[in-house]
Coordinates of C-alpha atoms in Angstrom, one line a residue:
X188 CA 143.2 174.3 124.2
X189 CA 142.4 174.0 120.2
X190 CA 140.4 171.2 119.2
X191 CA 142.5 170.3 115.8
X192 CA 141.7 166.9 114.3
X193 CA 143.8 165.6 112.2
X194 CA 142.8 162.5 109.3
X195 CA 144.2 160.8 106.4
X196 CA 141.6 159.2 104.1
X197 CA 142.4 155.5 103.4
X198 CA 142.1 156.5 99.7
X199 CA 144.7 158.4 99.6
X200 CA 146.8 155.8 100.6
X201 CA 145.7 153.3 98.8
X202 CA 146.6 155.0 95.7
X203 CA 149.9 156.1 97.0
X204 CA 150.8 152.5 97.5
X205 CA 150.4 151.1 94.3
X206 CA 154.3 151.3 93.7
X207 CA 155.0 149.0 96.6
X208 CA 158.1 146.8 95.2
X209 CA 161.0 147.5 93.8
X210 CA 161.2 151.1 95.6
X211 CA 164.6 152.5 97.2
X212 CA 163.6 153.4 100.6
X213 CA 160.5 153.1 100.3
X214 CA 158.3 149.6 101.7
X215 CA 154.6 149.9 101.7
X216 CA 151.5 151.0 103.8
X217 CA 152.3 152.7 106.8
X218 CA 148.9 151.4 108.3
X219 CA 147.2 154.5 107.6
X220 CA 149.3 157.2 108.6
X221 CA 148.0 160.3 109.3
X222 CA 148.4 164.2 109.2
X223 CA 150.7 166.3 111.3
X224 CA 148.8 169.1 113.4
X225 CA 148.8 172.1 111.9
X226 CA 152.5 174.0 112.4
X227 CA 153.2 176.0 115.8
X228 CA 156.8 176.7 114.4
X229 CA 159.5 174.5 114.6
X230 CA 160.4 172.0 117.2
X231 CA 161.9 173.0 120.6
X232 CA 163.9 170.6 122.8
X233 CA 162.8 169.9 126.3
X234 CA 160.7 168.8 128.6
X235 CA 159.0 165.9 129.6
X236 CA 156.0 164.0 127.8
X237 CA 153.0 161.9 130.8
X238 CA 152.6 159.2 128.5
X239 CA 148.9 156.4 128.9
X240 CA 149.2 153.1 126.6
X241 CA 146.7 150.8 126.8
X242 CA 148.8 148.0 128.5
X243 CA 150.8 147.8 131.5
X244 CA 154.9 147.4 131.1
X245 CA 155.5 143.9 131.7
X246 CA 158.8 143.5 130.4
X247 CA 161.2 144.8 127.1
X248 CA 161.9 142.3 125.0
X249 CA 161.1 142.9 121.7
X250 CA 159.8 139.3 121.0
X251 CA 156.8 140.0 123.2
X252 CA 155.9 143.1 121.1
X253 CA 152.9 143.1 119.3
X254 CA 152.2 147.1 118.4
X255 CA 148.8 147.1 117.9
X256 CA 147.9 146.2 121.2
X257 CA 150.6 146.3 123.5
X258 CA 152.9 149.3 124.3
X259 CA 153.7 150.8 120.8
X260 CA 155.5 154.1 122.7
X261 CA 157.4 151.7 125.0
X262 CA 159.3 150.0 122.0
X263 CA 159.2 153.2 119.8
X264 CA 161.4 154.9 122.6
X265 CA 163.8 152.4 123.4
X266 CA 163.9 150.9 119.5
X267 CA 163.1 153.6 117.5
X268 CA 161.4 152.6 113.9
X269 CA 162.5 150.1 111.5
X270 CA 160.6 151.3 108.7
X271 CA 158.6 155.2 109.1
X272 CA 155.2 156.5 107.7
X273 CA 155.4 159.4 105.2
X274 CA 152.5 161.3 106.1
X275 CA 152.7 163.2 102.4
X276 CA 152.5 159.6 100.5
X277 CA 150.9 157.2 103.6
X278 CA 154.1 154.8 102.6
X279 CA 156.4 153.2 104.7
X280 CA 160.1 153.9 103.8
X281 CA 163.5 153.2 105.6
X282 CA 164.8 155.0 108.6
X283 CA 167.5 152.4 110.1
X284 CA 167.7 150.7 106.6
X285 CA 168.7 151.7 103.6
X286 CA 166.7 150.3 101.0
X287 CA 163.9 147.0 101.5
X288 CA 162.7 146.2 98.5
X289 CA 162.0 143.2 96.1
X290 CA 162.9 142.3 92.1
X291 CA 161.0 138.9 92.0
X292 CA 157.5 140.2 93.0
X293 CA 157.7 139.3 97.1
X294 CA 159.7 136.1 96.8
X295 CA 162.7 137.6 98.4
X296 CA 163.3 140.8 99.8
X297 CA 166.7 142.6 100.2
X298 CA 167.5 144.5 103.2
X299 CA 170.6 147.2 103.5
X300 CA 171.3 149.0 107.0
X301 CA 172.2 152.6 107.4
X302 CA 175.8 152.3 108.4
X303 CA 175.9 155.0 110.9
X304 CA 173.8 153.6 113.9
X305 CA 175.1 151.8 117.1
X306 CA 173.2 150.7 119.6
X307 CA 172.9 152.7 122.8
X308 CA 176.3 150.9 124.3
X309 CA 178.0 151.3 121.2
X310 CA 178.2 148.1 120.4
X311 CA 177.4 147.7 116.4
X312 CA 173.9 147.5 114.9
X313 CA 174.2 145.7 111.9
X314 CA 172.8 142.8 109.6
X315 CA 173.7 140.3 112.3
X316 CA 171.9 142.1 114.9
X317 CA 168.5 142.6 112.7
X318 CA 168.7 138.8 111.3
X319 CA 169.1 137.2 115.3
X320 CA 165.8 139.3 115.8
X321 CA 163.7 138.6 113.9
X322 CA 164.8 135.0 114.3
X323 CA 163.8 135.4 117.5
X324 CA 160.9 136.2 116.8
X325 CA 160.3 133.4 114.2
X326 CA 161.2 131.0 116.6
X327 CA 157.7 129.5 118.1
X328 CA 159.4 128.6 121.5
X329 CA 159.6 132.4 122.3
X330 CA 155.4 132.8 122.0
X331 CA 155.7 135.9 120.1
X332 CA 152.2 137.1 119.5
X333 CA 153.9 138.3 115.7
X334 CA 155.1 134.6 115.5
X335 CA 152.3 134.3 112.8
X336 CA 153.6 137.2 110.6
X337 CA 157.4 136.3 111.0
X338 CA 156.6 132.3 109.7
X339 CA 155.6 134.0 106.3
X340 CA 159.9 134.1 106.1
X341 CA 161.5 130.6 105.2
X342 CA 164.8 132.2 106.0
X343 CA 167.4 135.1 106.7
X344 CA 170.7 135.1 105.2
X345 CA 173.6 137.8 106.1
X346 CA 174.4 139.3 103.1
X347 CA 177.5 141.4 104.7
X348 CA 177.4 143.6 107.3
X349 CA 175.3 145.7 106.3
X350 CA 172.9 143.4 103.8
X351 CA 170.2 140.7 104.7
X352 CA 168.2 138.5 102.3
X353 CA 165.0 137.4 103.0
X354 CA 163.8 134.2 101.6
X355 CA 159.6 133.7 102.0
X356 CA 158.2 130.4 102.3
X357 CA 155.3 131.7 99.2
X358 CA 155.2 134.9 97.5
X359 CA 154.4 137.3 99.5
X360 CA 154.1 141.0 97.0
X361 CA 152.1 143.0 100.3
X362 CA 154.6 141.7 102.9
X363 CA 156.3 145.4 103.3
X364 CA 153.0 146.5 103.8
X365 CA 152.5 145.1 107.0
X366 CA 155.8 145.1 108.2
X367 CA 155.3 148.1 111.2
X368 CA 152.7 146.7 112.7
X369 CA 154.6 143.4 114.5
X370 CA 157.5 142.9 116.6
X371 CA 160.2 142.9 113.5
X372 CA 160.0 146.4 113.6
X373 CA 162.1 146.9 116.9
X374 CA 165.8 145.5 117.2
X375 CA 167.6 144.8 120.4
X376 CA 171.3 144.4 121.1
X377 CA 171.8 140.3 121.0
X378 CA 174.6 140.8 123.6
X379 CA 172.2 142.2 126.2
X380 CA 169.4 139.5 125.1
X381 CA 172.1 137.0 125.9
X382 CA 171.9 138.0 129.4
X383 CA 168.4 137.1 130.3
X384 CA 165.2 138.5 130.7
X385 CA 166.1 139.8 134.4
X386 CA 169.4 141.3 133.6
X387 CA 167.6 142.5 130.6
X388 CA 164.8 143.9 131.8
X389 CA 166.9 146.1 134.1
X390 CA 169.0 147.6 131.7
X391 CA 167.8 147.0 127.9
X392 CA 169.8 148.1 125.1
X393 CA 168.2 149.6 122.1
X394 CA 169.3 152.0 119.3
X395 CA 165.8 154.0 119.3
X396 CA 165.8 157.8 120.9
X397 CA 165.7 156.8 124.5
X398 CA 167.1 154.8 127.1
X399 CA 165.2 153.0 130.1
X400 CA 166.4 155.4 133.4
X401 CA 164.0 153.7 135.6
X402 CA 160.9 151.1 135.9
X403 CA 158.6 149.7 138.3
X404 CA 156.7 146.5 136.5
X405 CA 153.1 147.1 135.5
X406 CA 154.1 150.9 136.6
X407 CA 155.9 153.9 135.5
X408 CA 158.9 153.5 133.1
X409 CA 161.0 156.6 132.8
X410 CA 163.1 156.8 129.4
X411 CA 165.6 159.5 129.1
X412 CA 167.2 161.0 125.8
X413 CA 169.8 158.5 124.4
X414 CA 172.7 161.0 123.3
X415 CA 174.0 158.9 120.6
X416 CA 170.9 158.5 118.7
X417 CA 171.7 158.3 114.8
X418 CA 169.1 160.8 114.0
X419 CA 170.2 164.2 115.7
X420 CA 169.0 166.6 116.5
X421 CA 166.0 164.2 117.6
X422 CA 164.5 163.2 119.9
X423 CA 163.3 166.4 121.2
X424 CA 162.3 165.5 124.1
X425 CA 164.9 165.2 127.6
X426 CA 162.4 162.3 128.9
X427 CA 159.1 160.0 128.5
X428 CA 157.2 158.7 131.7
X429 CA 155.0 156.0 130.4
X430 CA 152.4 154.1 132.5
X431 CA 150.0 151.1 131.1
X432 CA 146.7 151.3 131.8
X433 CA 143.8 148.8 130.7
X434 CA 140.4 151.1 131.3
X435 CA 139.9 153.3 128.6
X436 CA 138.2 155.6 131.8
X437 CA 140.6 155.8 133.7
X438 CA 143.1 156.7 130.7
X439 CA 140.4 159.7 130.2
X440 CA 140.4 160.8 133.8
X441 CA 144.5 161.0 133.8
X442 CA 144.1 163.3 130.8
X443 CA 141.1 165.5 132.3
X444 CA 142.8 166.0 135.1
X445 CA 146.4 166.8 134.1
X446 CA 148.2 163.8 134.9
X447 CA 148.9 162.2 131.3
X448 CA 149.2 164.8 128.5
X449 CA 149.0 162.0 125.6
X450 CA 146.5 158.7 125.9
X451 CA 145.9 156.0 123.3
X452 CA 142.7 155.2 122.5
X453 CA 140.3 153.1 120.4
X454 CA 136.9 153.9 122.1
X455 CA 134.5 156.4 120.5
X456 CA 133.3 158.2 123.5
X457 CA 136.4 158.6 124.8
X458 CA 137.0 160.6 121.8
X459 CA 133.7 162.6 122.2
X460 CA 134.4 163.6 125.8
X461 CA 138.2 164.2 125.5
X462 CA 137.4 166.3 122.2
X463 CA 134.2 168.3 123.9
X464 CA 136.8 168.7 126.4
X465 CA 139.0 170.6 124.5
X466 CA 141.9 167.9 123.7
X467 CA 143.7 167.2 120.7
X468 CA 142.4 164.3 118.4
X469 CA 144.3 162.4 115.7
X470 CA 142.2 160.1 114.2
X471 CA 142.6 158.0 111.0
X472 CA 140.4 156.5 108.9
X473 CA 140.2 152.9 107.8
X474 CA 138.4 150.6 105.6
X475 CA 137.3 147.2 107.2
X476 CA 136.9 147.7 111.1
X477 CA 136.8 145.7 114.1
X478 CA 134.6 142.3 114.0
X479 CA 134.0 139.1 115.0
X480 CA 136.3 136.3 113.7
X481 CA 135.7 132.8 113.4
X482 CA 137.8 129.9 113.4
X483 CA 137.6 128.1 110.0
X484 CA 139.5 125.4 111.1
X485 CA 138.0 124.0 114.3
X486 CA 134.3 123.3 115.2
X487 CA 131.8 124.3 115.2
X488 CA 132.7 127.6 112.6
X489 CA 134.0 125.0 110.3
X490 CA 130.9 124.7 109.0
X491 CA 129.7 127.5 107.0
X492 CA 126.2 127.2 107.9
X493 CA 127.3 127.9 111.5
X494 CA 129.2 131.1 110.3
X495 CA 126.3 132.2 108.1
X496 CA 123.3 132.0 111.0
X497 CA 125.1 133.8 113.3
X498 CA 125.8 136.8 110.6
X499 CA 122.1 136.6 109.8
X500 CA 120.7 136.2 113.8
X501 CA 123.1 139.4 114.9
X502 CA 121.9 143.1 114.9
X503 CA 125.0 144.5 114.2
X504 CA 123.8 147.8 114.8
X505 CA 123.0 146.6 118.4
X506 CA 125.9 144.8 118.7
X507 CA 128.1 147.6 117.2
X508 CA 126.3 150.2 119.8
X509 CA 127.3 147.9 123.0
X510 CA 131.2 147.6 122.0
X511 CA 131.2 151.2 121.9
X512 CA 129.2 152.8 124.4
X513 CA 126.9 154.0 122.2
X514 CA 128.5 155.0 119.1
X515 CA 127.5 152.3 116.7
X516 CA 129.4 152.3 113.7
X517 CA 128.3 149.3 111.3
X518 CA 130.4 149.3 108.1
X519 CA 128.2 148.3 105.0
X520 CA 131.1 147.3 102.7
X521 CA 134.7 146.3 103.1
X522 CA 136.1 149.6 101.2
X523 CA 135.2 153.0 102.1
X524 CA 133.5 155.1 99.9
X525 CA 136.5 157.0 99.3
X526 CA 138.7 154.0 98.3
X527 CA 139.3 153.0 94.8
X528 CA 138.4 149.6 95.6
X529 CA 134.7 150.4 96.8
X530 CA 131.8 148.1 96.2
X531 CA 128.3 148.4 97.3
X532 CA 128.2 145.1 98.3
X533 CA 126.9 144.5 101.2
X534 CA 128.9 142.3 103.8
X535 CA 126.4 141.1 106.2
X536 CA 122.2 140.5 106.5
X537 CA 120.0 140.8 109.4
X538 CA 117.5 137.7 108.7
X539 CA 116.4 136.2 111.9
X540 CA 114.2 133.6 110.4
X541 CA 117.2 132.7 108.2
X542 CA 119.0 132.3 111.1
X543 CA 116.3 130.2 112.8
X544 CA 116.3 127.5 110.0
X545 CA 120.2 127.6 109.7
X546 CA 120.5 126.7 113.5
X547 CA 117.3 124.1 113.7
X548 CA 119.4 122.5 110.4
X549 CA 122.3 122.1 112.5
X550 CA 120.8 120.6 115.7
X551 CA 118.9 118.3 113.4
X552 CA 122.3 117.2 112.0
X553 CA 123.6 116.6 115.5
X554 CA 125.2 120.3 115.3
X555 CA 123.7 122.3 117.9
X556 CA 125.4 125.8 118.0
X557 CA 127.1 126.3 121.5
X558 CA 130.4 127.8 121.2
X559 CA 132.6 130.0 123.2
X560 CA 133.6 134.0 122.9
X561 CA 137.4 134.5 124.3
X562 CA 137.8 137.7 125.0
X563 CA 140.4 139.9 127.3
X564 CA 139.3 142.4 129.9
X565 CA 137.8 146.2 128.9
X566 CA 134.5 147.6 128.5
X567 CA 134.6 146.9 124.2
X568 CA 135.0 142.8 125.0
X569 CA 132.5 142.8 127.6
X570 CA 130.2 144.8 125.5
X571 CA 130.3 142.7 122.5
X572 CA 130.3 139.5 124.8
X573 CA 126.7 141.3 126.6
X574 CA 125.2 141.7 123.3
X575 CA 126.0 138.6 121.8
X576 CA 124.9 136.5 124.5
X577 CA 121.6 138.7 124.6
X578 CA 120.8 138.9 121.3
X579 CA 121.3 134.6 120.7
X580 CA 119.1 133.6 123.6
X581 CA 116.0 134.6 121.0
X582 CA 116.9 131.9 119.3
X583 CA 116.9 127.9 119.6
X584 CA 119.9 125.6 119.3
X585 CA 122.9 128.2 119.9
X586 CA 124.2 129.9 123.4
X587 CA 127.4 131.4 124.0
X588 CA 129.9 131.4 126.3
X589 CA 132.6 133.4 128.0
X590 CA 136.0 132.4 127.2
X591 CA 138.6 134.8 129.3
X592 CA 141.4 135.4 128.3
X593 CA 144.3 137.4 130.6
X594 CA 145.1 141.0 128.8
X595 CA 148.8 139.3 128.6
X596 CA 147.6 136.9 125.8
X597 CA 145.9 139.8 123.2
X598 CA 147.4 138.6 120.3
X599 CA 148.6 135.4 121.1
X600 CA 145.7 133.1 121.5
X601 CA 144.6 134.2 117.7
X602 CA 148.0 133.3 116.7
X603 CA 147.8 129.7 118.0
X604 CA 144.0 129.1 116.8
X605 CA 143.7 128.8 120.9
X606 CA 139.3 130.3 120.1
X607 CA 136.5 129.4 118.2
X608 CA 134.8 133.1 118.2
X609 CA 136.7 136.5 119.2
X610 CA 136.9 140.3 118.4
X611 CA 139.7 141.1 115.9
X612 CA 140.4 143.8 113.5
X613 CA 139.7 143.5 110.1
X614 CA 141.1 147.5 109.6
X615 CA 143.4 148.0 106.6
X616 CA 144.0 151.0 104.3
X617 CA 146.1 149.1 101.2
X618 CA 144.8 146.5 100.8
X619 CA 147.7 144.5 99.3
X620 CA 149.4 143.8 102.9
X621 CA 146.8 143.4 105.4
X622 CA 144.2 141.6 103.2
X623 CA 146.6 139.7 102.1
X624 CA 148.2 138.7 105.5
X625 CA 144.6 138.3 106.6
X626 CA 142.8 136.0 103.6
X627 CA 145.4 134.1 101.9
X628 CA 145.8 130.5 102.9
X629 CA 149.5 131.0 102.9
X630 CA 149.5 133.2 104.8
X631 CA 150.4 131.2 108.1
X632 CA 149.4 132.3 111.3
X633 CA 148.3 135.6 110.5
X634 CA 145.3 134.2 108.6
X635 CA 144.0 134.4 112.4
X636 CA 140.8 133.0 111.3
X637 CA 142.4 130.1 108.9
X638 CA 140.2 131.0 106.0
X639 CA 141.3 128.9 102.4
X640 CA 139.6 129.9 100.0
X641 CA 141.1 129.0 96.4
X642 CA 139.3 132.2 94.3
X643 CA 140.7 134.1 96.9
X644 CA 143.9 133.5 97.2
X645 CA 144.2 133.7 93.3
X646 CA 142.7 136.9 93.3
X647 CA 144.5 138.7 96.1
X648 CA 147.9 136.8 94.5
X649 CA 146.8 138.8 91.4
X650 CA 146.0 142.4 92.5
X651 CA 149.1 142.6 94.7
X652 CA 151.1 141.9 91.1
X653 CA 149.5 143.9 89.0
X654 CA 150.5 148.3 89.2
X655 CA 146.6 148.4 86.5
X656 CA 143.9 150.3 88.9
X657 CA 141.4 148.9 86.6
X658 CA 142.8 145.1 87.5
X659 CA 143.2 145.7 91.0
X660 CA 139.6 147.0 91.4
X661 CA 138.7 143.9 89.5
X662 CA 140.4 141.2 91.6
X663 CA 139.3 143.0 94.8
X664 CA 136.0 142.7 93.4
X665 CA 136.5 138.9 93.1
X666 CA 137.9 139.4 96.8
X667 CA 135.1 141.2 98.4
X668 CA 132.5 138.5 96.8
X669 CA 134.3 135.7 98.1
X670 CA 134.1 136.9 101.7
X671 CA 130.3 137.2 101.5
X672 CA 129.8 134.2 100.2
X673 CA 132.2 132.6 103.2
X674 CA 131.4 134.8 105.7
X675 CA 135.3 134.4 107.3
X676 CA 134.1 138.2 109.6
X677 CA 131.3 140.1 110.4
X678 CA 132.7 143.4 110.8
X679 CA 130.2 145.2 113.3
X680 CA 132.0 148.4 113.9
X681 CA 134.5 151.2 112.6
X682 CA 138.4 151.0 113.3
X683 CA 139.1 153.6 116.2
X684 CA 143.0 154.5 116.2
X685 CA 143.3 157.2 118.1
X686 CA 145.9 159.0 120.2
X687 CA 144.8 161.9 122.3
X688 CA 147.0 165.1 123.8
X689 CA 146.9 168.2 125.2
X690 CA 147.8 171.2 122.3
X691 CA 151.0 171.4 124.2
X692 CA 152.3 168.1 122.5
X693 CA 153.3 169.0 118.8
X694 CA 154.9 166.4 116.2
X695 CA 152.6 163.8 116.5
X696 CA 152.8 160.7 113.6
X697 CA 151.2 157.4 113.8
X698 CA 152.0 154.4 112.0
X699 CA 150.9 150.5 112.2
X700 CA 147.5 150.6 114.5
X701 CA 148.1 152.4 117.2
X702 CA 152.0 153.3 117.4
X703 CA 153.2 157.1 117.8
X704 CA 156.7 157.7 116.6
X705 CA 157.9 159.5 119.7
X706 CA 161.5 161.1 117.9
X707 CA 159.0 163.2 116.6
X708 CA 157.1 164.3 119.4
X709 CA 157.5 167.8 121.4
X710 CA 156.3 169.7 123.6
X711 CA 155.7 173.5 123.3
X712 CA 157.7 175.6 126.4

């Protein structure tokens, strides 16, 4: 089998998506979208694709989508894509819309549906449809682990038939840019909602490539080409069997051995083995990574000292090499080199004795660090958890403890604030939607770590306005000093978003994190 890697520098898209509003069919970052493999010839249709995501099925509804870390292939199959990647331009543009753009710099946002697609019953997919979503999905009594992303719209209005209006409750110029990675990205027929989860579950109704033939929970789902898909001649594929598995091993030993011919994956030596093996690798490149986040808004992180000794008491090269495995990764700076936004400054210190004085100051105040880690099951959490834990008890006045957290709440707990200290991803490639999301106090519940910082906001406010390189680089500047100074992260090790196949699977494109557009995907006969 070839060993063909395929990457997309995060520079590249960060210069493609300076355009982002105002653009007919075209929204924003795609999340670092990636390179095709190299051409076999063109697509064939047939077969059946062994398909290992990283969590099992526990259900269909949309609402409980969150495509970063639940079952991206799943939704992409029964759903299809909202917005797609271009892999030329690493923007997001329309595939069951028309246009989604803004003339008010991210105030409101206009929405206009393709008028030829239906979901898989027939029944009509239109602006009705879209707006009861992602209502849904808005609504906090559904638990939506994108609940925090939605709440950045004050309100959807239907248009016509065809035409939504999005009110947001601020400004919001990077909104587009984050759009693929959440749960608004996949639409369901409201009539088959209606019915229940049960009835749903059974038999969902989508408008994406495939239909659901069969599923056992926290098993095998079997999805089967949907012959009144809007985009013919696609899917190429006749089926997908897709099974949910939470060890990145075992995800490994499916591939090795022949039973999976596609795995996701965010683990480094995964990657090594699979690739030494002779597997397909499509990798993308990031800036930011995965870090610990604090919880500005609750003690004991509230306190800045608190976030400051722990970046100064941590080896993050240590810490980095025990999430992964062994493949530390520590990021120096927030951009890459490669990005038109890099800085040399550095966003974390080793200092023990810093760290020493910082936590004998707080016990003196009555402050004594002891705080909790919530994390989820899988070798990276209990790594990072190991390390931590190791690594504080050389010092006096701080201990941590385990905070578990089932896989079924990845996403969710962050959403509520329900943590004082966990492992998220600070991984963007423009900057203008996921820093944004991320930093700025209005952002609502996707400023997981409630950081409010005034100079921030101002300056992430002004470099998602401007189109000048010059005045971007500048407020990202501003940006980049501001989170030093505040320590809201310590990122302690590269982004892995990874899916890996057998050279038999051709047409592979990835969008969001960690979701695989499977319309695109065939197999060679």
């Amino acid at each position: 089998m070839a060993n063909v890697i395929s990457k997309k520098k995060s520079s590249l898209i960060a210069m493609a998506a300076v355009a982002l509003l105002g653009l007919t069919s075209c929204a924003g970052d795609a999340g670092a979208a990636g390179e095709t493999q190299a051409e076999v010839g063109d697509p064939v249709h047939g077969g059946t694709l062994k398909f290992i995501e990283n969590m099992p099925i526990t259900g269909f509804d949309p609402v409980q989508a969150f495509s970063s870390t639940s079952t991206p292939a799943t939704y992409s199959a029964l759903y299809g894509d909202f917005l797609k990647p271009n892999p030329e331009t690493g923007v997001s543009e329309c595939n069951m819309c028309e246009t989604f753009e803004s003339e008010d710099g991210g105030n409101t946002y206009t929405v206009t549906l393709k008028p030829e697609i239906q979901f898989s019953d027939g029944s009509p997919f239109n602006a009705e449809a879209v707006k009861y979503n992602w209502d849904r999905v808005k609504d906090p009594a559904n638990g939506s682990a994108s609940l925090g992303y939605a709440s950045q719209i004050e309100n959807i209005d239907v248009v016509d038939d065809l035409t939504l209006s999005i009110n947001m409750t601020t400004a919001n110029p990077g909104f587009i840019g984050n759009f693929s990675v959440y749960a608004l990205q996949w639409i369901a027929s409201p009539d088959a909602l209606e019915q229940g989860t049960e009835t749903f579950n059974a038999n969902p109704i989508g408008a994406g490539p495939f239909t659901l033939e069969s599923w056992t929970p926290n098993g095998t789902a079997k999805f089967v080409k949907n012959d009144n898909y809007f985009d013919a001649p696609k899917p190429y594929l006749d089926a997908i069997e897709i099974q949910g598995v939470t060890d990145s091993t075992q995800r490994l030993n499916a591939l090795l051995t022949g039973d999976a011919d596609a795995i996701l994956n965010s683990d480094a030596f995964v990657a090594e083995d699979a690739t030494a093996a002779g597997f397909v690798l499509h990798d993308y490149q990031f800036n930011g990574g995965t870090a610990l986040m604090f919880n500005h808004s609750k003690a004991p992180f509230d306190d800045i000292r608190a976030r400051q000794a722990l970046m100064y008491a941590l080896d993050l090269e240590a810490l980095s090499d025990a999430a992964t495995g062994g493949y530390p990764s520590v990021p120096a700076t927030l951009f890459n080199e490669d990005s038109p936004y890099y800085s040399d400054t550095p966003i974390s210190t080793y200092d023990p004795e810093k760290a020493q004085e910082l936590f004998d100051e707080l016990a003196a105040d009555g402050k004594p660090l002891n705080f909790e880690y919530a994390m989820t099951p899988g070798p990276a959490s209990e790594g990072t958890f190991n390390s931590l834990q190791s690594q504080l008890q050389q010092y006096d006045n701080v201990s941590v403890t385990a905070d578990q957290k089932p896989a079924s709440e990845a996403g969710v707990y962050t959403t509520a604030g329900d943590y004082q200290l966990t492992t998220s991803t600070l991984a963007f490639s423009d900057p203008s939607g996921r820093l944004w999301g991320a930093l700025h106090s209005q952002a609502g519940a996707t400023n997981y770590s409630r950081y409010n910082d005034p100079t921030t906001d101002e300056a992430l406010d002004a470099a998602g306005m401007t189109d000048d390189p010059a005045e971007k680089a500048a407020q990202y500047q501003i940006v980049q000093d501001q989170y030093v100074e505040n320590v809201p992260y310590i990122i302690y090790s590269g982004y892995y978003n990874q899916l890996l196949t057998t050279d038999k699977v051709q047409g592979v494109l990835m969008y969001g994190y960690t979701t695989p557009r499977v319309d695109d995907i065939w197999l060679l006969q």
